[in-house]
Coordinates of C-alpha atoms and ligand atoms in Angstrom, one line a residue:
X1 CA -15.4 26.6 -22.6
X2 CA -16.6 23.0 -23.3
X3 CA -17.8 20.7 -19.6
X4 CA -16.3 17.8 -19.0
X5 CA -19.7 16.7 -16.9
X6 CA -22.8 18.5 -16.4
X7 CA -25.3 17.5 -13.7
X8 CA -28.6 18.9 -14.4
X9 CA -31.7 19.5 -13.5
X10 CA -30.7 20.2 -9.6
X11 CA -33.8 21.1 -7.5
X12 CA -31.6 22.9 -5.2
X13 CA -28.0 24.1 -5.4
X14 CA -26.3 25.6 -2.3
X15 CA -23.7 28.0 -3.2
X16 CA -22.0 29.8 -0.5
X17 CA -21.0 33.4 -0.4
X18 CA -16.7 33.0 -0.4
X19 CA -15.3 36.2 0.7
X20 CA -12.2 35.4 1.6
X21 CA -12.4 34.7 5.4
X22 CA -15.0 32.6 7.3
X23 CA -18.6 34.3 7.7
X24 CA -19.4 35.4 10.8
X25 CA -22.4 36.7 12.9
X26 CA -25.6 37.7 10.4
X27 CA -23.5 36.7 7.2
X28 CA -23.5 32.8 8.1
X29 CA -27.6 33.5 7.4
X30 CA -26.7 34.1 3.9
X31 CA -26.0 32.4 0.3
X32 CA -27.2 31.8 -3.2
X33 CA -29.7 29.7 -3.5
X34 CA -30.0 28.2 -6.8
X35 CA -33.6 26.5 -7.9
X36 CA -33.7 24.5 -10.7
X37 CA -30.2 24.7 -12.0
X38 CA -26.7 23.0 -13.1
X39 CA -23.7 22.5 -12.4
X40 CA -20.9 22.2 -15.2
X41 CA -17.5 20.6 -14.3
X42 CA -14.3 21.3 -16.0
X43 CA -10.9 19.0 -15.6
X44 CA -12.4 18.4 -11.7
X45 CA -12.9 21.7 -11.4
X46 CA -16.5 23.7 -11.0
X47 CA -17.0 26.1 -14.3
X48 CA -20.1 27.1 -13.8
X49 CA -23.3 26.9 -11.7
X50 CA -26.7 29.0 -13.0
X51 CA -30.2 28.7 -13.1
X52 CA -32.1 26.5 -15.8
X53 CA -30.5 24.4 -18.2
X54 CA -26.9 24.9 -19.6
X55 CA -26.4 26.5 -22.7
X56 CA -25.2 25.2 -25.9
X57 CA -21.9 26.7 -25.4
X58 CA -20.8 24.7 -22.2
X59 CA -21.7 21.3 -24.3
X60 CA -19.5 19.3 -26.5
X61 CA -19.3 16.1 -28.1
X62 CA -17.8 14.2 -25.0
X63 CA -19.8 16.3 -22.4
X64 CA -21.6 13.7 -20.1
X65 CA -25.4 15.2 -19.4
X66 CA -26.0 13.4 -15.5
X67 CA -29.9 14.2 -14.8
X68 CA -30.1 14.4 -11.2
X69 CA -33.9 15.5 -10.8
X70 CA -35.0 15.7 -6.9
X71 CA -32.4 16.4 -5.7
X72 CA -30.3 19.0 -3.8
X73 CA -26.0 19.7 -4.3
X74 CA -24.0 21.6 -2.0
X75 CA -20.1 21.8 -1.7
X76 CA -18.6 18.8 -0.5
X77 CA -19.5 18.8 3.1
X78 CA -16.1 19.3 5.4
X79 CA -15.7 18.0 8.4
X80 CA -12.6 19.8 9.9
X81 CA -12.2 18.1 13.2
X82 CA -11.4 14.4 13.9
X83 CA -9.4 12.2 15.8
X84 CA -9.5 9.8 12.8
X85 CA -6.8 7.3 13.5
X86 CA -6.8 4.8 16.3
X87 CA -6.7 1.4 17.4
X88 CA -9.3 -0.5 19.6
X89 CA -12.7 1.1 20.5
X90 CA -14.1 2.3 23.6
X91 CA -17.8 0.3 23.7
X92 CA -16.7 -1.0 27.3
X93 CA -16.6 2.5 28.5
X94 CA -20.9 3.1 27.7
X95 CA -22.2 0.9 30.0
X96 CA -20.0 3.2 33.0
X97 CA -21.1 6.4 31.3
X98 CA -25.0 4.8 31.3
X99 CA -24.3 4.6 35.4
X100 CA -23.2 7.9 35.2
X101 CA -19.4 7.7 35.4
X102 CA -17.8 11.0 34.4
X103 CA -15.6 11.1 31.4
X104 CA -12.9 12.5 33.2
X105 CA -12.9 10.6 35.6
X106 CA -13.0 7.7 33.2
X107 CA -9.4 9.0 31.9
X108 CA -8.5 9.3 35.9
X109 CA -8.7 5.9 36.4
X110 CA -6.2 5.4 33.0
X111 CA -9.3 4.3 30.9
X112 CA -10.6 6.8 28.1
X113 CA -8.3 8.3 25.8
X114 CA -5.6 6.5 27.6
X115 CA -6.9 2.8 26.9
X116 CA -7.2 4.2 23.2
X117 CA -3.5 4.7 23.5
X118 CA -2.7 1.5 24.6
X119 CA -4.6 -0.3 21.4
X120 CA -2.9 2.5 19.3
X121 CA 0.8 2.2 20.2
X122 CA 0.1 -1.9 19.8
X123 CA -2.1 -1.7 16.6
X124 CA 0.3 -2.3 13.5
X125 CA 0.2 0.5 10.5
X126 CA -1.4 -1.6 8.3
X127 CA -4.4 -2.5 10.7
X128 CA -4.8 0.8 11.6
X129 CA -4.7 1.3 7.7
X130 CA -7.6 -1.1 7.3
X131 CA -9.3 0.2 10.4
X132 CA -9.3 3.8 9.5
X133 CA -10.4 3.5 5.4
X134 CA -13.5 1.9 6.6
X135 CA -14.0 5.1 9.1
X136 CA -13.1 7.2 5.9
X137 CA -16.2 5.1 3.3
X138 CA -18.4 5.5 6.1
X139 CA -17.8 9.3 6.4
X140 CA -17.7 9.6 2.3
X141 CA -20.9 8.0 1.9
X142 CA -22.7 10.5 4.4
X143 CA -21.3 12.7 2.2
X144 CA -17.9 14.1 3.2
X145 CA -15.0 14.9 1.0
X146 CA -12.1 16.9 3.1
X147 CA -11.6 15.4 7.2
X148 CA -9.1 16.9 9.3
X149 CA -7.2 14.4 10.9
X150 CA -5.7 14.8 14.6
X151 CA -2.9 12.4 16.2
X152 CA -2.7 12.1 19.3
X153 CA -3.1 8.6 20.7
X154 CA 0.1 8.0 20.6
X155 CA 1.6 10.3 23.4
X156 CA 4.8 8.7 22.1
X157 CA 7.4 9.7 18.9
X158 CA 6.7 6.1 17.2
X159 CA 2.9 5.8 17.6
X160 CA 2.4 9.3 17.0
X161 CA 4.3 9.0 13.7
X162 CA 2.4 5.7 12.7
X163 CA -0.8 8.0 12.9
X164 CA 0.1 10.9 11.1
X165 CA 1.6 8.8 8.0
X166 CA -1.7 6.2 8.0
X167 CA -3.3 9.2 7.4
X168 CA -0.9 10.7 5.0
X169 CA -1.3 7.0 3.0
X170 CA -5.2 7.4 3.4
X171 CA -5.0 10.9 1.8
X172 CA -3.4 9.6 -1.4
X173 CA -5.1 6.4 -1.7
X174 CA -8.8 7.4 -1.1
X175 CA -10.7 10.2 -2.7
X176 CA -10.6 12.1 0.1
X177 CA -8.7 15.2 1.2
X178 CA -6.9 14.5 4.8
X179 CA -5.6 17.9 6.7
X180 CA -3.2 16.3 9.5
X181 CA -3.2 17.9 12.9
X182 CA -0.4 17.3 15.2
X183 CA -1.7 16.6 18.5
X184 CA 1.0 14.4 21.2
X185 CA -0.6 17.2 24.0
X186 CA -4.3 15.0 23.8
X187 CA -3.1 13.3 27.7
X188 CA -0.7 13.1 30.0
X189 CA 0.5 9.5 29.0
X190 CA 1.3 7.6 32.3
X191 CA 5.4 7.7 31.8
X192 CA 4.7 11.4 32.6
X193 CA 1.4 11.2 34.7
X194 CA 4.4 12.8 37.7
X195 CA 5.6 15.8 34.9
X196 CA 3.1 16.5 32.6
X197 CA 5.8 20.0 32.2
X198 CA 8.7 17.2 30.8
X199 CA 6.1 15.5 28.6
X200 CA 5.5 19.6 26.8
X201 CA 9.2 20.2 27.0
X202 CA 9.5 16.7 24.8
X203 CA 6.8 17.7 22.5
X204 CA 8.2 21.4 22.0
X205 CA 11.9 19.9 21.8
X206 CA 12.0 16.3 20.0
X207 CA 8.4 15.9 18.4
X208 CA 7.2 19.0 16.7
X209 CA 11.0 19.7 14.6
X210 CA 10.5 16.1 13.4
X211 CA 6.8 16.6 12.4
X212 CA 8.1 20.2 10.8
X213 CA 10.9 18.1 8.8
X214 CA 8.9 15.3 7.9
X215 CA 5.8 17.7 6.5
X216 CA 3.5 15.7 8.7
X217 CA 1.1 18.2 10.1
X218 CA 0.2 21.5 9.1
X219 CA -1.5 22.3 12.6
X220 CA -0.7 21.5 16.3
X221 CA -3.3 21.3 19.0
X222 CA -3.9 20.7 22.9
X223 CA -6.2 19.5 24.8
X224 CA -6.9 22.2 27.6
X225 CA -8.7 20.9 30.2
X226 CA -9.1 20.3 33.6
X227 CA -6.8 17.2 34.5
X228 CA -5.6 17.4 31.4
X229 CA -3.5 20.4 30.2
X230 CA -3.4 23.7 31.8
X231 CA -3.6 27.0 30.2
X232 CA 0.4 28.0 31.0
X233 CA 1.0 24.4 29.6
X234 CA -1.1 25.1 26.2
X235 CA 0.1 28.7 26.0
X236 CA 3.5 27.4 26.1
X237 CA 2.8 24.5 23.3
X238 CA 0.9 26.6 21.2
X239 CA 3.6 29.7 21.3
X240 CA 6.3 27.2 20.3
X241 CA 4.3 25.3 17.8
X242 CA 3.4 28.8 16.0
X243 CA 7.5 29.7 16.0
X244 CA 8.3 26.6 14.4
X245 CA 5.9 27.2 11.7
X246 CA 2.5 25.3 12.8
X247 CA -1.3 26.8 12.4
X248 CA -3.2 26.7 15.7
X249 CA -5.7 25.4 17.4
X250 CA -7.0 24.3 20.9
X251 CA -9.9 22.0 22.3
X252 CA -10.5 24.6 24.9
X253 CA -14.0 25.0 27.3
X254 CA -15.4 20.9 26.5
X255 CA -15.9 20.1 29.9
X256 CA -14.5 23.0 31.9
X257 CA -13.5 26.8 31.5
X258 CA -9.8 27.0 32.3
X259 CA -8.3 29.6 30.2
X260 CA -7.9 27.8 26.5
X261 CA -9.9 30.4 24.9
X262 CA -7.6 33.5 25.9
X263 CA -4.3 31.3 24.5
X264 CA -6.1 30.8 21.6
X265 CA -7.3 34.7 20.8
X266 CA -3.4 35.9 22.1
X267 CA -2.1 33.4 19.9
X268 CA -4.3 34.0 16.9
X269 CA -5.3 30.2 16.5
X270 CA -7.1 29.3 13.6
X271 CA -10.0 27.8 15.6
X272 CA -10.9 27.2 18.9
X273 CA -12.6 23.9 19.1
X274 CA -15.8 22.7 21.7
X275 CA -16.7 25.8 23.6
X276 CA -19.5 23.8 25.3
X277 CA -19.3 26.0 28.4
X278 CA -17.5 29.7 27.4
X279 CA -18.7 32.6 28.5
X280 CA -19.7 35.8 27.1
X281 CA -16.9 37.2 27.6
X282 CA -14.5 34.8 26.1
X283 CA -16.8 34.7 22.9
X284 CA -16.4 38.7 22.4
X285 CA -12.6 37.8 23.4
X286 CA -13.0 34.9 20.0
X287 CA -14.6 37.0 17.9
X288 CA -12.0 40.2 18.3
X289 CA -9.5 37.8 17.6
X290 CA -11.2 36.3 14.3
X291 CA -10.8 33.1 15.9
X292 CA -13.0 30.5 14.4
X293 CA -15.3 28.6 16.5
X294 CA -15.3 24.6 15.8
X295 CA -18.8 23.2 17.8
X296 CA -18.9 20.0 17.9
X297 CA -22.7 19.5 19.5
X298 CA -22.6 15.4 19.2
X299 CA -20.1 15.3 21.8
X300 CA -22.5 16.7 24.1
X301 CA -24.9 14.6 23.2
X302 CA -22.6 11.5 23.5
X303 CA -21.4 12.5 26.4
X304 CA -25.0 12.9 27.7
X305 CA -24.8 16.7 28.5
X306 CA -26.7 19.2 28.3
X307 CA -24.3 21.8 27.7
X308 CA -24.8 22.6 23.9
X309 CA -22.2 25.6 22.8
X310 CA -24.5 28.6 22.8
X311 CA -24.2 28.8 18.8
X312 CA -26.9 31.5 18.9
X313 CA -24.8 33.8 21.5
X314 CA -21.7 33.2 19.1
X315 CA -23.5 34.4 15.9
X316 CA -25.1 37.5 17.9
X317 CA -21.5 38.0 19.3
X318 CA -20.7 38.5 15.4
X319 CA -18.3 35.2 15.4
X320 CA -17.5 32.4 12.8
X321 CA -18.6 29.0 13.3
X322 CA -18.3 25.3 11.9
X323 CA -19.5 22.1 12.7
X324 CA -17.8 18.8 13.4
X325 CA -18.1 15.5 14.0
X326 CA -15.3 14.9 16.8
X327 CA -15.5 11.2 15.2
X328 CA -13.3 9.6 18.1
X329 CA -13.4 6.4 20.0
X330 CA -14.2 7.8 23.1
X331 CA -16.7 11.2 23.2
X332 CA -18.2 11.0 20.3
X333 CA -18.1 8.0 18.3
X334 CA -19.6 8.2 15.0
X335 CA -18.8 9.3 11.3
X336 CA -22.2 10.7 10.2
X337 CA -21.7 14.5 9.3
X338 CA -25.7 14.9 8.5
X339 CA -26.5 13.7 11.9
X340 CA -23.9 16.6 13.4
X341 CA -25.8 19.0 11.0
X342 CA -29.0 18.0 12.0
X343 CA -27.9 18.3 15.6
X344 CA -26.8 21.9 14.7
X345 CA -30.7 23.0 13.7
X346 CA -32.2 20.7 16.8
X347 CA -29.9 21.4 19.9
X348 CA -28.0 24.7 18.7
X349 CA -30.8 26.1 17.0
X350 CA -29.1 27.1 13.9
X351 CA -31.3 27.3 10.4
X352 CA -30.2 24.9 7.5
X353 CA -28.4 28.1 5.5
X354 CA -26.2 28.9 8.8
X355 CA -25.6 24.8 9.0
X356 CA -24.7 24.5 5.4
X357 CA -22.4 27.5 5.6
X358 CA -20.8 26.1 8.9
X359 CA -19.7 22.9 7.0
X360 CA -19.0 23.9 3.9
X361 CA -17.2 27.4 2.9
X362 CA -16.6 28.1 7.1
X363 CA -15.0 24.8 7.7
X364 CA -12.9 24.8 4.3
X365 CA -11.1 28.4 6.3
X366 CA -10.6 26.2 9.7
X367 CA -8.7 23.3 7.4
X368 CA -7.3 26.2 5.8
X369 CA -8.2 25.2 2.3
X370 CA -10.5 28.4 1.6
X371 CA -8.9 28.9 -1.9
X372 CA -9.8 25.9 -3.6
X373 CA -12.9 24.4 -1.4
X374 CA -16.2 25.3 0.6
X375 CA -18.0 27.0 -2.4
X376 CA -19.1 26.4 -6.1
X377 CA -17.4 29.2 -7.2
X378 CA -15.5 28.8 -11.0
X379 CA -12.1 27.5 -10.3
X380 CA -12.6 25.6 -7.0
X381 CA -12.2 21.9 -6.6
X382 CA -15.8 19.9 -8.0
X383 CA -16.0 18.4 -4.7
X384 CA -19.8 17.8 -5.0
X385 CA -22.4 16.5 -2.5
X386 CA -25.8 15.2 -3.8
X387 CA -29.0 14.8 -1.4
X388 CA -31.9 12.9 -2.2
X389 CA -33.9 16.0 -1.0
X390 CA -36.0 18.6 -2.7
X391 CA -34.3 21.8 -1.0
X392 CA -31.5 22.1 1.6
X393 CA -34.2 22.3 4.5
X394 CA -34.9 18.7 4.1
X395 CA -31.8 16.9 4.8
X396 CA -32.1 18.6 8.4
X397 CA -35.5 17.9 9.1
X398 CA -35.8 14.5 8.2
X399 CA -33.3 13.6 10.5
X400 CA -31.4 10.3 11.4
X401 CA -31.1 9.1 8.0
X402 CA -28.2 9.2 5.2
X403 CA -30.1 11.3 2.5
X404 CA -26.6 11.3 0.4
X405 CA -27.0 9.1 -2.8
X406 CA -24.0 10.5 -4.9
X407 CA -20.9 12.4 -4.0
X408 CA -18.0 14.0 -6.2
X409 CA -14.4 14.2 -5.6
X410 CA -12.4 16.7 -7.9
X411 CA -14.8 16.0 -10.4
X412 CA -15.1 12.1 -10.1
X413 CA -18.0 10.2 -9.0
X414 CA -17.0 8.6 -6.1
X415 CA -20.4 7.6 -4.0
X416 CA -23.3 6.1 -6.4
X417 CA -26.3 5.6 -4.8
X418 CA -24.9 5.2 -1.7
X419 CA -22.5 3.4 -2.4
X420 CA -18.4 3.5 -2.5
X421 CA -17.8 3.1 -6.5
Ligands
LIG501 O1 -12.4 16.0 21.4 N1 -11.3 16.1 24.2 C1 -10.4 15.4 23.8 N2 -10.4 14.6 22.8 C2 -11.5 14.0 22.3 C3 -11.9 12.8 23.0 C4 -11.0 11.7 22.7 C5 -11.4 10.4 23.3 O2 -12.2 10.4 24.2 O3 -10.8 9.4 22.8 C6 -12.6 15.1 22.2 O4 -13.7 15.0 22.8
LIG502 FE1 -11.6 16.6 19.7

């Protein structure tokens, strides 16, 4: 079959090992590592990836030959765990956590997520529009093509709505995949601070039919945390959620252990986000589950902690784990997907094949898009990531830095030297 687009000449291409489920334990150390190879692109779709140059057969007279000597492709990197859309930001909040305010007790006080909520419910769609595309071009450029997207500063029908469609907008209109996440169950918002039971009743009752009617989220989450939701609460949620039709998952064990992780192995959630402080237990409770682990280590270091998710433990424990940003106003506010990779080698100790694997063909099972992205493999989605880097080692080591020059989406160069086209 004749290429659409060829680019060749690749110093290094990363091609994950897809077998059908996220890789766990001693298989997240694994993949084919291409040197000095191509990769062909059919009707946005991969057709081939091999060694040395492409043959004859692949080119026609409208193939386009793209030399892209020095440098290193992987899938399109995935980050499956943001709180994308929201109005306001949260820079008032540093100078307190500098003095060593806690971030709880920041959302005590009704700052935190909750002053988020305020700017969100009073932001208009078309600012948050606006607001969130340049979040999205900031997130392409470092190289991103899919985002999960979480509502969830809202805490009210309207708002929460508002979200969930600016990112359904954002999803068509830029060339970027958005997986919505319903998530009303992020605080108690203050009409409820008395009944945080009423406030789940509402969301199991009034919020999640309309998001199931309206096709606006394909998972539901909860924050489980100490002040925030309990375990009964979550289990309760995430039980209902999964009858009316929703995937799981959970931010469980951020700040403290409180029982998330049991809901989410009883309930079979697809991941189980954080896990800054589990135990060993609860991460042989995870992996006999199959329950994905999301880690999200530049919240910790936002937050100014020291309580990295023990990544190692998790792979030893025979798990599967991603890597995420957490880009939100508050914890961890950023939109730089090699700086949360880079993190992964230098505070969870990971090596640049487990990283790559984490954010690529691991994450695309967490969004639940394993079928068509997360790997080269003939037939998937030419969603394309280019590094201006000899091997894959090097965009982790040389850290701090956006090495991504060019990126493709289904086939279509969408970030040329640095830049959105
Ligand atoms: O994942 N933990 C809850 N939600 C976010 C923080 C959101 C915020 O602070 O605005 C998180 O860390
Ligand atoms: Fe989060």
């Amino acid at each position: 079959m004749i290429a659409d687009k060829i680019l060749t000449n690749l110093n290094q291409i990363f091609c994950p090992i897809d077998k059908g489920r996220a890789l766990r334990g001693s298989e997240m150390g694994e993949a084919n590592i291409i040197r000095q190879g191509f990769i062909a692109i059919r009707e946005g779709k991969i057709l081939r990836v091999a060694e040395g140059d492409p043959p004859v057969s692949l080119i026609g007279e409208h193939t386009k030959i793209i030399d892209c000597s020095g440098k290193t492709a992987s899938p399109g990197l995935i980050d499956s765990h943001t709180h994308l859309v929201y109005g306001g930001t949260r820079e008032n909040e540093f100078a307190k956590k500098l003095n060593g305010v806690a971030y709880l007790d920041i959302l005590k006080e009704g700052g935190g997520i909750l002053s988020t909520v305020k700017a969100t419910r009073a932001a208009s769609f078309a600012e948050l529009y606006e607001k969130t595309a340049k979040l999205l071009e900031h997130m392409l450029v470092h190289g991103v093509t899919t985002v999960e997207a979480k509502s969830g500063y809202g805490l009210d029908w309207e708002t929460e709505e508002k979200q969930m469609k600016v990112a359904h907008e954002l999803d068509h209109r830029l060339p970027v995949d958005i997986i919505s996440t319903f998530m009303a169950a992020h605080a108690i918002p203050e009409e409820y601070r008395e009944n945080p039971d009423g406030f789940i009743d509402l969301i199991i009752e009034e919020m999640l039919p309309k998001v199931k009617a309206d096709n606006l989220a394909e998972f539901c989450d909860v924050f489980c945390e100490s002040g925030v939701f309990t375990a009964e609460q979550s289990r309760k949620l995430l039980s209902a959620a999964k009858k009316q039709g929703f995937k799981l998952r959970i931010h469980a064990d951020e700040i403290e252990s409180i029982g998330g992780v049991s809901v989410a192995a009883e309930l079979g959630a697809t991941s189980a986000e954080h896990l800054m402080v589990i135990t060993d237990e609860d991460i042989d409770k995870l992996s006999q589950a199959n329950v994905i682990g999301n880690l999200l280590p530049a919240t910790t270091f936002s937050l100014m902690e020291d309580t990295y998710a023990p990544a190692q433990k998790m792979l030893d424990h025979d798990m599967a784990i991603t890597l995420s940003t957490d880009s939100n106003p508050g914890s961890c506010p950023t939109a730089n997907m090699q700086f949360i990779m880079q993190l992964g080698c230098f505070a969870d100790k990971l090596t640049p094949i487990e990283v790559f694997n984490a954010v690529t063909i691991n994450a695309a099972y967490v969004v639940d898009r394993g079928d068509s992205i997360g790997s080269l493999d003939e037939g998937k989605l030419a969603d394309i990531t280019l590094f201006d880097a000899p091997n894959i080692d090097y965009p982790l080591y040389f850290f701090a830095t956006n090495l991504v020059t060019d990126v493709y989406k289904k086939g279509e160069l969408v970030v040329k030297n640095r830049q959105m086209i």
